[in-house]
mmCIF file with all atom_site columns, C-alpha atoms in Angstrom:
data_model
loop_
_atom_site.group_PDB
_atom_site.id
_atom_site.type_symbol
_atom_site.label_atom_id
_atom_site.label_alt_id
_atom_site.label_comp_id
_atom_site.label_asym_id
_atom_site.label_entity_id
_atom_site.label_seq_id
_atom_site.pdbx_PDB_ins_code
_atom_site.Cartn_x
_atom_site.Cartn_y
_atom_site.Cartn_z
_atom_site.occupancy
_atom_site.B_iso_or_equiv
_atom_site.pdbx_formal_charge
_atom_site.auth_seq_id
_atom_site.auth_comp_id
_atom_site.auth_asym_id
_atom_site.auth_atom_id
_atom_site.pdbx_PDB_model_num
ATOM 1   C CA . GLY A 1 1   ? 2.362   12.129  -12.693 1.00 64.00 ? 198 GLY A CA 1
ATOM 2   C CA . ALA A 1 2   ? 3.650   9.374   -10.410 1.00 84.00 ? 199 ALA A CA 1
ATOM 3   C CA . VAL A 1 3   ? 2.170   6.451   -12.304 1.00 91.00 ? 200 VAL A CA 1
ATOM 4   C CA . VAL A 1 4   ? 3.239   2.910   -11.527 1.00 95.00 ? 201 VAL A CA 1
ATOM 5   C CA . SER A 1 5   ? 2.267   -0.031  -13.692 1.00 96.00 ? 202 SER A CA 1
ATOM 6   C CA . GLN A 1 6   ? 2.359   -3.759  -13.103 1.00 97.00 ? 203 GLN A CA 1
ATOM 7   C CA . HIS A 1 7   ? 2.308   -6.615  -15.526 1.00 97.00 ? 204 HIS A CA 1
ATOM 8   C CA . PRO A 1 8   ? 0.555   -8.978  -15.678 1.00 97.00 ? 205 PRO A CA 1
ATOM 9   C CA . SER A 1 9   ? -2.580  -7.872  -13.857 1.00 97.00 ? 206 SER A CA 1
ATOM 10  C CA . TRP A 1 10  ? -3.481  -11.471 -13.174 1.00 96.00 ? 207 TRP A CA 1
ATOM 11  C CA . VAL A 1 11  ? -1.873  -14.835 -13.742 1.00 97.00 ? 208 VAL A CA 1
ATOM 12  C CA . ILE A 1 12  ? -2.889  -18.443 -13.290 1.00 97.00 ? 209 ILE A CA 1
ATOM 13  C CA . CYS A 1 13  ? -0.165  -21.041 -13.184 1.00 96.00 ? 210 CYS A CA 1
ATOM 14  C CA . LYS A 1 14  ? 0.424   -24.659 -12.296 1.00 96.00 ? 211 LYS A CA 1
ATOM 15  C CA . SER A 1 15  ? 2.078   -25.650 -9.058  1.00 97.00 ? 212 SER A CA 1
ATOM 16  C CA . GLY A 1 16  ? 5.848   -25.856 -9.428  1.00 97.00 ? 213 GLY A CA 1
ATOM 17  C CA . THR A 1 17  ? 6.208   -23.242 -12.127 1.00 97.00 ? 214 THR A CA 1
ATOM 18  C CA . SER A 1 18  ? 7.806   -19.820 -11.751 1.00 97.00 ? 215 SER A CA 1
ATOM 19  C CA . VAL A 1 19  ? 6.022   -16.540 -12.322 1.00 97.00 ? 216 VAL A CA 1
ATOM 20  C CA . LYS A 1 20  ? 7.584   -13.148 -12.994 1.00 97.00 ? 217 LYS A CA 1
ATOM 21  C CA . ILE A 1 21  ? 5.807   -9.891  -12.172 1.00 98.00 ? 218 ILE A CA 1
ATOM 22  C CA . GLU A 1 22  ? 7.056   -6.574  -13.510 1.00 97.00 ? 219 GLU A CA 1
ATOM 23  C CA . CYS A 1 23  ? 6.716   -3.197  -11.827 1.00 96.00 ? 220 CYS A CA 1
ATOM 24  C CA . ARG A 1 24  ? 7.466   -0.008  -13.744 1.00 95.00 ? 221 ARG A CA 1
ATOM 25  C CA . SER A 1 25  ? 7.498   3.646   -12.778 1.00 92.00 ? 222 SER A CA 1
ATOM 26  C CA . LEU A 1 26  ? 6.224   5.338   -15.925 1.00 92.00 ? 223 LEU A CA 1
ATOM 27  C CA . ASP A 1 27  ? 6.949   9.011   -15.377 1.00 87.00 ? 224 ASP A CA 1
ATOM 28  C CA . PHE A 1 28  ? 9.565   9.189   -12.661 1.00 86.00 ? 225 PHE A CA 1
ATOM 29  C CA . GLN A 1 29  ? 12.752  7.482   -11.630 1.00 88.00 ? 226 GLN A CA 1
ATOM 30  C CA . ALA A 1 30  ? 12.246  5.178   -8.689  1.00 87.00 ? 227 ALA A CA 1
ATOM 31  C CA . THR A 1 31  ? 15.313  4.886   -6.522  1.00 84.00 ? 228 THR A CA 1
ATOM 32  C CA . THR A 1 32  ? 13.446  2.518   -4.249  1.00 90.00 ? 229 THR A CA 1
ATOM 33  C CA . MET A 1 33  ? 10.722  0.006   -5.000  1.00 93.00 ? 230 MET A CA 1
ATOM 34  C CA . PHE A 1 34  ? 8.741   -2.076  -2.562  1.00 95.00 ? 231 PHE A CA 1
ATOM 35  C CA . TRP A 1 35  ? 6.882   -5.360  -2.942  1.00 97.00 ? 232 TRP A CA 1
ATOM 36  C CA . TYR A 1 36  ? 3.823   -6.122  -0.861  1.00 96.00 ? 233 TYR A CA 1
ATOM 37  C CA . ARG A 1 37  ? 1.509   -9.058  -0.497  1.00 96.00 ? 234 ARG A CA 1
ATOM 38  C CA . GLN A 1 38  ? -2.127  -8.712  0.466   1.00 95.00 ? 235 GLN A CA 1
ATOM 39  C CA . PHE A 1 39  ? -4.628  -11.356 1.509   1.00 92.00 ? 236 PHE A CA 1
ATOM 40  C CA . PRO A 1 40  ? -8.388  -10.729 1.266   1.00 88.00 ? 237 PRO A CA 1
ATOM 41  C CA . LYS A 1 41  ? -9.689  -8.178  3.764   1.00 87.00 ? 238 LYS A CA 1
ATOM 42  C CA . GLN A 1 42  ? -6.240  -7.649  5.230   1.00 90.00 ? 239 GLN A CA 1
ATOM 43  C CA . SER A 1 43  ? -3.694  -4.902  5.155   1.00 91.00 ? 240 SER A CA 1
ATOM 44  C CA . LEU A 1 44  ? -0.593  -4.796  3.001   1.00 93.00 ? 241 LEU A CA 1
ATOM 45  C CA . MET A 1 45  ? 2.358   -6.866  4.179   1.00 93.00 ? 242 MET A CA 1
ATOM 46  C CA . LEU A 1 46  ? 5.754   -5.636  3.086   1.00 93.00 ? 243 LEU A CA 1
ATOM 47  C CA . MET A 1 47  ? 7.823   -8.415  1.563   1.00 96.00 ? 244 MET A CA 1
ATOM 48  C CA . ALA A 1 48  ? 10.970  -6.613  0.490   1.00 95.00 ? 245 ALA A CA 1
ATOM 49  C CA . THR A 1 49  ? 12.587  -3.306  -0.353  1.00 93.00 ? 246 THR A CA 1
ATOM 50  C CA . SER A 1 50  ? 14.786  -2.930  -3.395  1.00 91.00 ? 247 SER A CA 1
ATOM 51  C CA . ASN A 1 51  ? 17.129  -0.146  -4.359  1.00 87.00 ? 248 ASN A CA 1
ATOM 52  C CA . GLU A 1 52  ? 18.331  0.206   -7.917  1.00 83.00 ? 249 GLU A CA 1
ATOM 53  C CA . GLY A 1 53  ? 21.545  -1.678  -8.488  1.00 81.00 ? 250 GLY A CA 1
ATOM 54  C CA . SER A 1 54  ? 21.711  -3.387  -5.120  1.00 85.00 ? 251 SER A CA 1
ATOM 55  C CA . LYS A 1 55  ? 20.339  -6.481  -3.459  1.00 88.00 ? 252 LYS A CA 1
ATOM 56  C CA . ALA A 1 56  ? 16.853  -6.397  -2.047  1.00 92.00 ? 253 ALA A CA 1
ATOM 57  C CA . THR A 1 57  ? 16.225  -6.279  1.692   1.00 93.00 ? 254 THR A CA 1
ATOM 58  C CA . TYR A 1 58  ? 13.681  -8.877  2.734   1.00 95.00 ? 255 TYR A CA 1
ATOM 59  C CA . GLU A 1 59  ? 11.337  -8.695  5.677   1.00 93.00 ? 256 GLU A CA 1
ATOM 60  C CA . GLN A 1 60  ? 11.525  -11.300 8.377   1.00 93.00 ? 257 GLN A CA 1
ATOM 61  C CA . GLY A 1 61  ? 9.844   -14.515 7.336   1.00 94.00 ? 258 GLY A CA 1
ATOM 62  C CA . VAL A 1 62  ? 10.025  -13.860 3.592   1.00 95.00 ? 259 VAL A CA 1
ATOM 63  C CA . GLU A 1 63  ? 12.091  -16.451 1.750   1.00 94.00 ? 260 GLU A CA 1
ATOM 64  C CA . LYS A 1 64  ? 14.572  -14.648 -0.476  1.00 93.00 ? 261 LYS A CA 1
ATOM 65  C CA . ASP A 1 65  ? 15.204  -17.758 -2.562  1.00 94.00 ? 262 ASP A CA 1
ATOM 66  C CA . LYS A 1 66  ? 11.517  -18.132 -3.261  1.00 96.00 ? 263 LYS A CA 1
ATOM 67  C CA . PHE A 1 67  ? 10.722  -14.504 -3.998  1.00 97.00 ? 264 PHE A CA 1
ATOM 68  C CA . LEU A 1 68  ? 13.491  -13.222 -6.229  1.00 96.00 ? 265 LEU A CA 1
ATOM 69  C CA . ILE A 1 69  ? 13.633  -9.479  -6.674  1.00 95.00 ? 266 ILE A CA 1
ATOM 70  C CA . ASN A 1 70  ? 15.621  -7.620  -9.288  1.00 91.00 ? 267 ASN A CA 1
ATOM 71  C CA . HIS A 1 71  ? 15.805  -3.827  -9.562  1.00 89.00 ? 268 HIS A CA 1
ATOM 72  C CA . ALA A 1 72  ? 17.882  -3.471  -12.680 1.00 83.00 ? 269 ALA A CA 1
ATOM 73  C CA . SER A 1 73  ? 17.007  0.090   -13.591 1.00 89.00 ? 270 SER A CA 1
ATOM 74  C CA . LEU A 1 74  ? 15.451  3.204   -12.108 1.00 89.00 ? 271 LEU A CA 1
ATOM 75  C CA . THR A 1 75  ? 12.126  2.374   -13.716 1.00 92.00 ? 272 THR A CA 1
ATOM 76  C CA . LEU A 1 76  ? 11.841  -1.404  -13.452 1.00 94.00 ? 273 LEU A CA 1
ATOM 77  C CA . SER A 1 77  ? 11.735  -3.958  -10.677 1.00 94.00 ? 274 SER A CA 1
ATOM 78  C CA . THR A 1 78  ? 10.714  -7.588  -11.050 1.00 96.00 ? 275 THR A CA 1
ATOM 79  C CA . LEU A 1 79  ? 9.429   -10.135 -8.555  1.00 97.00 ? 276 LEU A CA 1
ATOM 80  C CA . THR A 1 80  ? 9.788   -13.798 -9.481  1.00 97.00 ? 277 THR A CA 1
ATOM 81  C CA . VAL A 1 81  ? 7.852   -16.344 -7.483  1.00 97.00 ? 278 VAL A CA 1
ATOM 82  C CA . THR A 1 82  ? 9.864   -19.520 -7.923  1.00 97.00 ? 279 THR A CA 1
ATOM 83  C CA . SER A 1 83  ? 8.334   -22.997 -7.747  1.00 96.00 ? 280 SER A CA 1
ATOM 84  C CA . ALA A 1 84  ? 4.952   -21.522 -6.929  1.00 96.00 ? 281 ALA A CA 1
ATOM 85  C CA . HIS A 1 85  ? 2.528   -23.449 -4.739  1.00 96.00 ? 282 HIS A CA 1
ATOM 86  C CA . PRO A 1 86  ? -1.164  -22.856 -3.971  1.00 96.00 ? 283 PRO A CA 1
ATOM 87  C CA . GLU A 1 87  ? -0.279  -21.065 -0.714  1.00 95.00 ? 284 GLU A CA 1
ATOM 88  C CA . ASP A 1 88  ? 1.534   -18.435 -2.795  1.00 96.00 ? 285 ASP A CA 1
ATOM 89  C CA . SER A 1 89  ? -1.785  -17.420 -4.327  1.00 96.00 ? 286 SER A CA 1
ATOM 90  C CA . SER A 1 90  ? -2.316  -13.806 -3.341  1.00 96.00 ? 287 SER A CA 1
ATOM 91  C CA . PHE A 1 91  ? -2.497  -10.210 -4.529  1.00 97.00 ? 288 PHE A CA 1
ATOM 92  C CA . TYR A 1 92  ? 0.988   -8.807  -5.093  1.00 98.00 ? 289 TYR A CA 1
ATOM 93  C CA . ILE A 1 93  ? 1.416   -5.047  -5.196  1.00 98.00 ? 290 ILE A CA 1
ATOM 94  C CA . CYS A 1 94  ? 4.505   -2.984  -5.878  1.00 97.00 ? 291 CYS A CA 1
ATOM 95  C CA . SER A 1 95  ? 5.169   0.619   -5.006  1.00 95.00 ? 292 SER A CA 1
ATOM 96  C CA . ALA A 1 96  ? 7.815   3.069   -6.094  1.00 93.00 ? 293 ALA A CA 1
ATOM 97  C CA . ARG A 1 97  ? 9.425   6.006   -4.416  1.00 88.00 ? 294 ARG A CA 1
ATOM 98  C CA . GLY A 1 98  ? 11.507  8.646   -6.122  1.00 77.00 ? 295 GLY A CA 1
ATOM 99  C CA . GLY A 1 99  ? 14.671  10.232  -4.838  1.00 63.00 ? 296 GLY A CA 1
ATOM 100 C CA . GLY A 1 100 ? 15.145  13.741  -3.547  1.00 57.00 ? 297 GLY A CA 1
ATOM 101 C CA . GLY A 1 101 ? 14.436  13.308  0.135   1.00 55.00 ? 298 GLY A CA 1
ATOM 102 C CA . LEU A 1 102 ? 13.540  10.833  2.794   1.00 50.00 ? 299 LEU A CA 1
ATOM 103 C CA . GLN A 1 103 ? 9.867   11.655  2.857   1.00 56.00 ? 300 GLN A CA 1
ATOM 104 C CA . GLU A 1 104 ? 8.932   10.896  -0.713  1.00 72.00 ? 301 GLU A CA 1
ATOM 105 C CA . THR A 1 105 ? 5.543   9.332   -1.079  1.00 84.00 ? 302 THR A CA 1
ATOM 106 C CA . GLN A 1 106 ? 5.180   5.750   -2.238  1.00 89.00 ? 303 GLN A CA 1
ATOM 107 C CA . TYR A 1 107 ? 2.994   5.350   -5.311  1.00 92.00 ? 304 TYR A CA 1
ATOM 108 C CA . PHE A 1 108 ? 1.421   1.979   -5.864  1.00 95.00 ? 305 PHE A CA 1
ATOM 109 C CA . GLY A 1 109 ? 0.857   -0.161  -8.898  1.00 96.00 ? 306 GLY A CA 1
ATOM 110 C CA . PRO A 1 110 ? -2.527  -1.715  -9.666  1.00 97.00 ? 307 PRO A CA 1
ATOM 111 C CA . GLY A 1 111 ? -1.532  -5.101  -8.299  1.00 97.00 ? 308 GLY A CA 1
ATOM 112 C CA . THR A 1 112 ? -1.136  -8.595  -9.743  1.00 98.00 ? 309 THR A CA 1
ATOM 113 C CA . ARG A 1 113 ? -3.441  -11.385 -8.715  1.00 97.00 ? 310 ARG A CA 1
ATOM 114 C CA . LEU A 1 114 ? -1.692  -14.751 -8.690  1.00 97.00 ? 311 LEU A CA 1
ATOM 115 C CA . LEU A 1 115 ? -3.582  -18.018 -8.582  1.00 97.00 ? 312 LEU A CA 1
ATOM 116 C CA . VAL A 1 116 ? -1.555  -21.199 -8.319  1.00 97.00 ? 313 VAL A CA 1
ATOM 117 C CA . LEU A 1 117 ? -3.429  -24.388 -9.133  1.00 96.00 ? 314 LEU A CA 1
ATOM 118 C CA . GLY B 2 1   ? 0.585   -15.600 8.088   1.00 36.00 ? 146 GLY B CA 1
ATOM 119 C CA . GLU B 2 2   ? -2.837  -15.713 6.536   1.00 38.00 ? 147 GLU B CA 1
ATOM 120 C CA . SER B 2 3   ? -5.868  -15.250 8.774   1.00 38.00 ? 148 SER B CA 1
ATOM 121 C CA . VAL B 2 4   ? -9.250  -16.610 7.835   1.00 41.00 ? 149 VAL B CA 1
ATOM 122 C CA . GLY B 2 5   ? -12.471 -14.803 8.588   1.00 43.00 ? 150 GLY B CA 1
ATOM 123 C CA . LEU B 2 6   ? -11.033 -11.369 9.301   1.00 53.00 ? 151 LEU B CA 1
ATOM 124 C CA . HIS B 2 7   ? -13.488 -8.541  9.005   1.00 66.00 ? 152 HIS B CA 1
ATOM 125 C CA . LEU B 2 8   ? -12.403 -4.992  8.397   1.00 80.00 ? 153 LEU B CA 1
ATOM 126 C CA . PRO B 2 9   ? -13.945 -2.290  10.575  1.00 91.00 ? 154 PRO B CA 1
ATOM 127 C CA . THR B 2 10  ? -16.757 -0.771  8.563   1.00 94.00 ? 155 THR B CA 1
ATOM 128 C CA . LEU B 2 11  ? -18.087 2.764   8.480   1.00 95.00 ? 156 LEU B CA 1
ATOM 129 C CA . SER B 2 12  ? -21.455 3.278   6.804   1.00 96.00 ? 157 SER B CA 1
ATOM 130 C CA . VAL B 2 13  ? -22.514 6.796   5.874   1.00 97.00 ? 158 VAL B CA 1
ATOM 131 C CA . GLN B 2 14  ? -25.297 8.343   3.880   1.00 97.00 ? 159 GLN B CA 1
ATOM 132 C CA . GLU B 2 15  ? -24.444 9.974   0.596   1.00 97.00 ? 160 GLU B CA 1
ATOM 133 C CA . GLY B 2 16  ? -23.793 13.667  1.170   1.00 97.00 ? 161 GLY B CA 1
ATOM 134 C CA . ASP B 2 17  ? -22.811 13.262  4.821   1.00 97.00 ? 162 ASP B CA 1
ATOM 135 C CA . ASN B 2 18  ? -19.294 13.800  6.107   1.00 97.00 ? 163 ASN B CA 1
ATOM 136 C CA . SER B 2 19  ? -17.152 10.758  6.917   1.00 97.00 ? 164 SER B CA 1
ATOM 137 C CA . ILE B 2 20  ? -14.486 10.508  9.572   1.00 97.00 ? 165 ILE B CA 1
ATOM 138 C CA . ILE B 2 21  ? -12.079 7.589   9.477   1.00 97.00 ? 166 ILE B CA 1
ATOM 139 C CA . ASN B 2 22  ? -9.743  7.135   12.408  1.00 95.00 ? 167 ASN B CA 1
ATOM 140 C CA . CYS B 2 23  ? -6.358  5.525   12.766  1.00 95.00 ? 168 CYS B CA 1
ATOM 141 C CA . ALA B 2 24  ? -4.080  4.897   15.715  1.00 94.00 ? 169 ALA B CA 1
ATOM 142 C CA . TYR B 2 25  ? -0.440  4.704   14.758  1.00 92.00 ? 170 TYR B CA 1
ATOM 143 C CA . SER B 2 26  ? 2.220   2.851   16.634  1.00 88.00 ? 171 SER B CA 1
ATOM 144 C CA . ASN B 2 27  ? 5.481   4.765   16.673  1.00 90.00 ? 172 ASN B CA 1
ATOM 145 C CA . SER B 2 28  ? 5.722   8.155   18.362  1.00 90.00 ? 173 SER B CA 1
ATOM 146 C CA . ALA B 2 29  ? 8.859   8.876   16.328  1.00 90.00 ? 174 ALA B CA 1
ATOM 147 C CA . SER B 2 30  ? 7.076   8.506   12.960  1.00 91.00 ? 175 SER B CA 1
ATOM 148 C CA . ASP B 2 31  ? 7.458   11.728  11.035  1.00 90.00 ? 176 ASP B CA 1
ATOM 149 C CA . TYR B 2 32  ? 5.325   11.307  7.934   1.00 91.00 ? 177 TYR B CA 1
ATOM 150 C CA . PHE B 2 33  ? 1.828   9.944   7.454   1.00 94.00 ? 178 PHE B CA 1
ATOM 151 C CA . ILE B 2 34  ? -0.207  9.047   4.400   1.00 94.00 ? 179 ILE B CA 1
ATOM 152 C CA . TRP B 2 35  ? -3.800  8.076   3.739   1.00 96.00 ? 180 TRP B CA 1
ATOM 153 C CA . TYR B 2 36  ? -4.481  5.653   0.906   1.00 96.00 ? 181 TYR B CA 1
ATOM 154 C CA . LYS B 2 37  ? -7.743  4.573   -0.697  1.00 97.00 ? 182 LYS B CA 1
ATOM 155 C CA . GLN B 2 38  ? -8.007  1.053   -2.067  1.00 97.00 ? 183 GLN B CA 1
ATOM 156 C CA . GLU B 2 39  ? -10.883 -0.037  -4.245  1.00 96.00 ? 184 GLU B CA 1
ATOM 157 C CA . SER B 2 40  ? -11.637 -3.710  -4.670  1.00 93.00 ? 185 SER B CA 1
ATOM 158 C CA . GLY B 2 41  ? -9.049  -5.477  -6.819  1.00 93.00 ? 186 GLY B CA 1
ATOM 159 C CA . LYS B 2 42  ? -6.874  -2.394  -7.233  1.00 95.00 ? 187 LYS B CA 1
ATOM 160 C CA . GLY B 2 43  ? -3.712  -1.002  -5.726  1.00 95.00 ? 188 GLY B CA 1
ATOM 161 C CA . PRO B 2 44  ? -3.776  1.701   -3.038  1.00 96.00 ? 189 PRO B CA 1
ATOM 162 C CA . GLN B 2 45  ? -4.256  5.233   -4.297  1.00 95.00 ? 190 GLN B CA 1
ATOM 163 C CA . PHE B 2 46  ? -2.605  8.198   -2.575  1.00 93.00 ? 191 PHE B CA 1
ATOM 164 C CA . ILE B 2 47  ? -5.135  10.593  -1.041  1.00 95.00 ? 192 ILE B CA 1
ATOM 165 C CA . ILE B 2 48  ? -3.310  12.995  1.233   1.00 96.00 ? 193 ILE B CA 1
ATOM 166 C CA . ASP B 2 49  ? -0.239  13.167  3.418   1.00 94.00 ? 194 ASP B CA 1
ATOM 167 C CA . ILE B 2 50  ? 0.901   15.119  6.432   1.00 95.00 ? 195 ILE B CA 1
ATOM 168 C CA . ARG B 2 51  ? 4.241   15.651  8.100   1.00 93.00 ? 196 ARG B CA 1
ATOM 169 C CA . SER B 2 52  ? 4.742   15.498  11.837  1.00 93.00 ? 197 SER B CA 1
ATOM 170 C CA . ASN B 2 53  ? 5.357   19.244  12.144  1.00 94.00 ? 198 ASN B CA 1
ATOM 171 C CA . MET B 2 54  ? 1.747   19.876  11.138  1.00 96.00 ? 199 MET B CA 1
ATOM 172 C CA . ASP B 2 55  ? -1.547  19.005  12.813  1.00 96.00 ? 200 ASP B CA 1
ATOM 173 C CA . LYS B 2 56  ? -3.919  19.612  9.921   1.00 98.00 ? 201 LYS B CA 1
ATOM 174 C CA . ARG B 2 57  ? -3.812  19.524  6.173   1.00 97.00 ? 202 ARG B CA 1
ATOM 175 C CA . GLN B 2 58  ? -6.603  20.025  3.680   1.00 97.00 ? 203 GLN B CA 1
ATOM 176 C CA . GLY B 2 59  ? -7.089  18.755  0.182   1.00 95.00 ? 204 GLY B CA 1
ATOM 177 C CA . GLN B 2 60  ? -10.007 18.616  -2.153  1.00 93.00 ? 205 GLN B CA 1
ATOM 178 C CA . ARG B 2 61  ? -12.922 17.385  -0.006  1.00 96.00 ? 206 ARG B CA 1
ATOM 179 C CA . VAL B 2 62  ? -10.479 15.698  2.377   1.00 98.00 ? 207 VAL B CA 1
ATOM 180 C CA . THR B 2 63  ? -8.805  16.828  5.571   1.00 98.00 ? 208 THR B CA 1
ATOM 181 C CA . VAL B 2 64  ? -6.233  14.963  7.618   1.00 98.00 ? 209 VAL B CA 1
ATOM 182 C CA . LEU B 2 65  ? -5.793  15.688  11.305  1.00 97.00 ? 210 LEU B CA 1
ATOM 183 C CA . LEU B 2 66  ? -2.780  14.569  13.298  1.00 97.00 ? 211 LEU B CA 1
ATOM 184 C CA . ASN B 2 67  ? -2.703  14.359  17.087  1.00 96.00 ? 212 ASN B CA 1
ATOM 185 C CA . LYS B 2 68  ? 0.784   13.361  18.111  1.00 94.00 ? 213 LYS B CA 1
ATOM 186 C CA . THR B 2 69  ? -0.052  13.416  21.810  1.00 94.00 ? 214 THR B CA 1
ATOM 187 C CA . VAL B 2 70  ? -2.280  10.379  21.486  1.00 94.00 ? 215 VAL B CA 1
ATOM 188 C CA . LYS B 2 71  ? -0.772  9.034   18.249  1.00 95.00 ? 216 LYS B CA 1
ATOM 189 C CA . HIS B 2 72  ? -3.994  9.473   16.344  1.00 95.00 ? 217 HIS B CA 1
ATOM 190 C CA . LEU B 2 73  ? -4.671  10.278  12.720  1.00 96.00 ? 218 LEU B CA 1
ATOM 191 C CA . SER B 2 74  ? -8.015  10.960  11.109  1.00 97.00 ? 219 SER B CA 1
ATOM 192 C CA . LEU B 2 75  ? -9.289  11.419  7.587   1.00 98.00 ? 220 LEU B CA 1
ATOM 193 C CA . GLN B 2 76  ? -12.353 13.547  7.034   1.00 98.00 ? 221 GLN B CA 1
ATOM 194 C CA . ILE B 2 77  ? -14.227 13.301  3.745   1.00 98.00 ? 222 ILE B CA 1
ATOM 195 C CA . ALA B 2 78  ? -16.749 16.043  3.066   1.00 97.00 ? 223 ALA B CA 1
ATOM 196 C CA . ALA B 2 79  ? -19.987 15.369  1.201   1.00 97.00 ? 224 ALA B CA 1
ATOM 197 C CA . THR B 2 80  ? -19.279 11.667  0.815   1.00 97.00 ? 225 THR B CA 1
ATOM 198 C CA . GLN B 2 81  ? -20.111 10.241  -2.600  1.00 96.00 ? 226 GLN B CA 1
ATOM 199 C CA . PRO B 2 82  ? -20.725 6.666   -3.786  1.00 96.00 ? 227 PRO B CA 1
ATOM 200 C CA . GLY B 2 83  ? -17.340 6.741   -5.483  1.00 96.00 ? 228 GLY B CA 1
ATOM 201 C CA . ASP B 2 84  ? -15.722 7.159   -2.087  1.00 97.00 ? 229 ASP B CA 1
ATOM 202 C CA . SER B 2 85  ? -16.698 3.611   -1.155  1.00 97.00 ? 230 SER B CA 1
ATOM 203 C CA . ALA B 2 86  ? -13.438 1.744   -0.623  1.00 97.00 ? 231 ALA B CA 1
ATOM 204 C CA . VAL B 2 87  ? -11.027 0.564   2.050   1.00 96.00 ? 232 VAL B CA 1
ATOM 205 C CA . TYR B 2 88  ? -8.960  3.353   3.575   1.00 97.00 ? 233 TYR B CA 1
ATOM 206 C CA . PHE B 2 89  ? -5.519  2.734   5.050   1.00 96.00 ? 234 PHE B CA 1
ATOM 207 C CA . CYS B 2 90  ? -3.357  5.034   7.077   1.00 95.00 ? 235 CYS B CA 1
ATOM 208 C CA . ALA B 2 91  ? 0.391   4.530   6.854   1.00 94.00 ? 236 ALA B CA 1
ATOM 209 C CA . GLU B 2 92  ? 3.223   5.871   8.978   1.00 92.00 ? 237 GLU B CA 1
ATOM 210 C CA . ASN B 2 93  ? 6.801   6.449   7.917   1.00 89.00 ? 238 ASN B CA 1
ATOM 211 C CA . LEU B 2 94  ? 9.814   6.640   10.143  1.00 78.00 ? 239 LEU B CA 1
ATOM 212 C CA . TRP B 2 95  ? 12.845  8.568   8.885   1.00 68.00 ? 240 TRP B CA 1
ATOM 213 C CA . GLY B 2 96  ? 12.246  7.798   5.244   1.00 65.00 ? 241 GLY B CA 1
ATOM 214 C CA . ASN B 2 97  ? 12.148  4.115   5.938   1.00 75.00 ? 242 ASN B CA 1
ATOM 215 C CA . LYS B 2 98  ? 9.419   1.689   4.961   1.00 84.00 ? 243 LYS B CA 1
ATOM 216 C CA . LEU B 2 99  ? 5.748   2.433   5.450   1.00 89.00 ? 244 LEU B CA 1
ATOM 217 C CA . THR B 2 100 ? 3.793   0.657   8.162   1.00 89.00 ? 245 THR B CA 1
ATOM 218 C CA . PHE B 2 101 ? 0.126   0.253   7.291   1.00 91.00 ? 246 PHE B CA 1
ATOM 219 C CA . GLY B 2 102 ? -2.850  0.237   9.599   1.00 90.00 ? 247 GLY B CA 1
ATOM 220 C CA . THR B 2 103 ? -5.496  -2.462  9.426   1.00 90.00 ? 248 THR B CA 1
ATOM 221 C CA . GLY B 2 104 ? -7.830  -0.483  7.172   1.00 93.00 ? 249 GLY B CA 1
ATOM 222 C CA . THR B 2 105 ? -11.419 0.721   7.364   1.00 96.00 ? 250 THR B CA 1
ATOM 223 C CA . GLN B 2 106 ? -14.131 -0.185  4.886   1.00 96.00 ? 251 GLN B CA 1
ATOM 224 C CA . LEU B 2 107 ? -16.205 2.869   3.967   1.00 97.00 ? 252 LEU B CA 1
ATOM 225 C CA . LYS B 2 108 ? -19.682 2.117   2.613   1.00 96.00 ? 253 LYS B CA 1
ATOM 226 C CA . VAL B 2 109 ? -21.728 4.935   1.175   1.00 96.00 ? 254 VAL B CA 1
ATOM 227 C CA . GLU B 2 110 ? -25.457 4.368   1.253   1.00 93.00 ? 255 GLU B CA 1
ATOM 228 C CA . LEU B 2 111 ? -27.698 6.073   -1.251  1.00 88.00 ? 256 LEU B CA 1
#
């Protein structure tokens, strides 16, 4: 149980294009999903928190117009990197947390590696 | 922002030995803690968790110890195997809010 998938697992795109990453909870309903960014040999940096049916809450320093997050259903959240530039190249990881209490564990997806040329 | 040249703390152990990975957390009010294992190129994998009303919890080959007095968390892995090689992160949770991750420790298992 508690499986989270991401698609695509890796993507290469040209500078200026937009890239959409999907995060799905496969066997549970995720009331809250989180998007993280991770640089090599560093810890996970939280970008934003999204609750189903409401606007995402972004961390300080994360541009909401650049990283668009949609949490349209209890099993799907998407992150769109708009007008991507080489500095956006990174490993993007989502996590999902079910309902039923404040101390539900976050389960992570396998990550999406983005390379912007 | 991005830092260049960062090196994770590394723990090297011999196969079959026990490993102890330590973590200092930041908020004395945190009430839930999780250890994650992250292999290269993959997302973090849940290992074990512990709530603040406990000081020890055991799983299969793993034990987590919590010392709230000094805000310290440790992960003990018994009979370490090559497949345990990975980066291990502790994470703290405050009142069901977002997780705050530690810097991570690279565990290397030597044959």
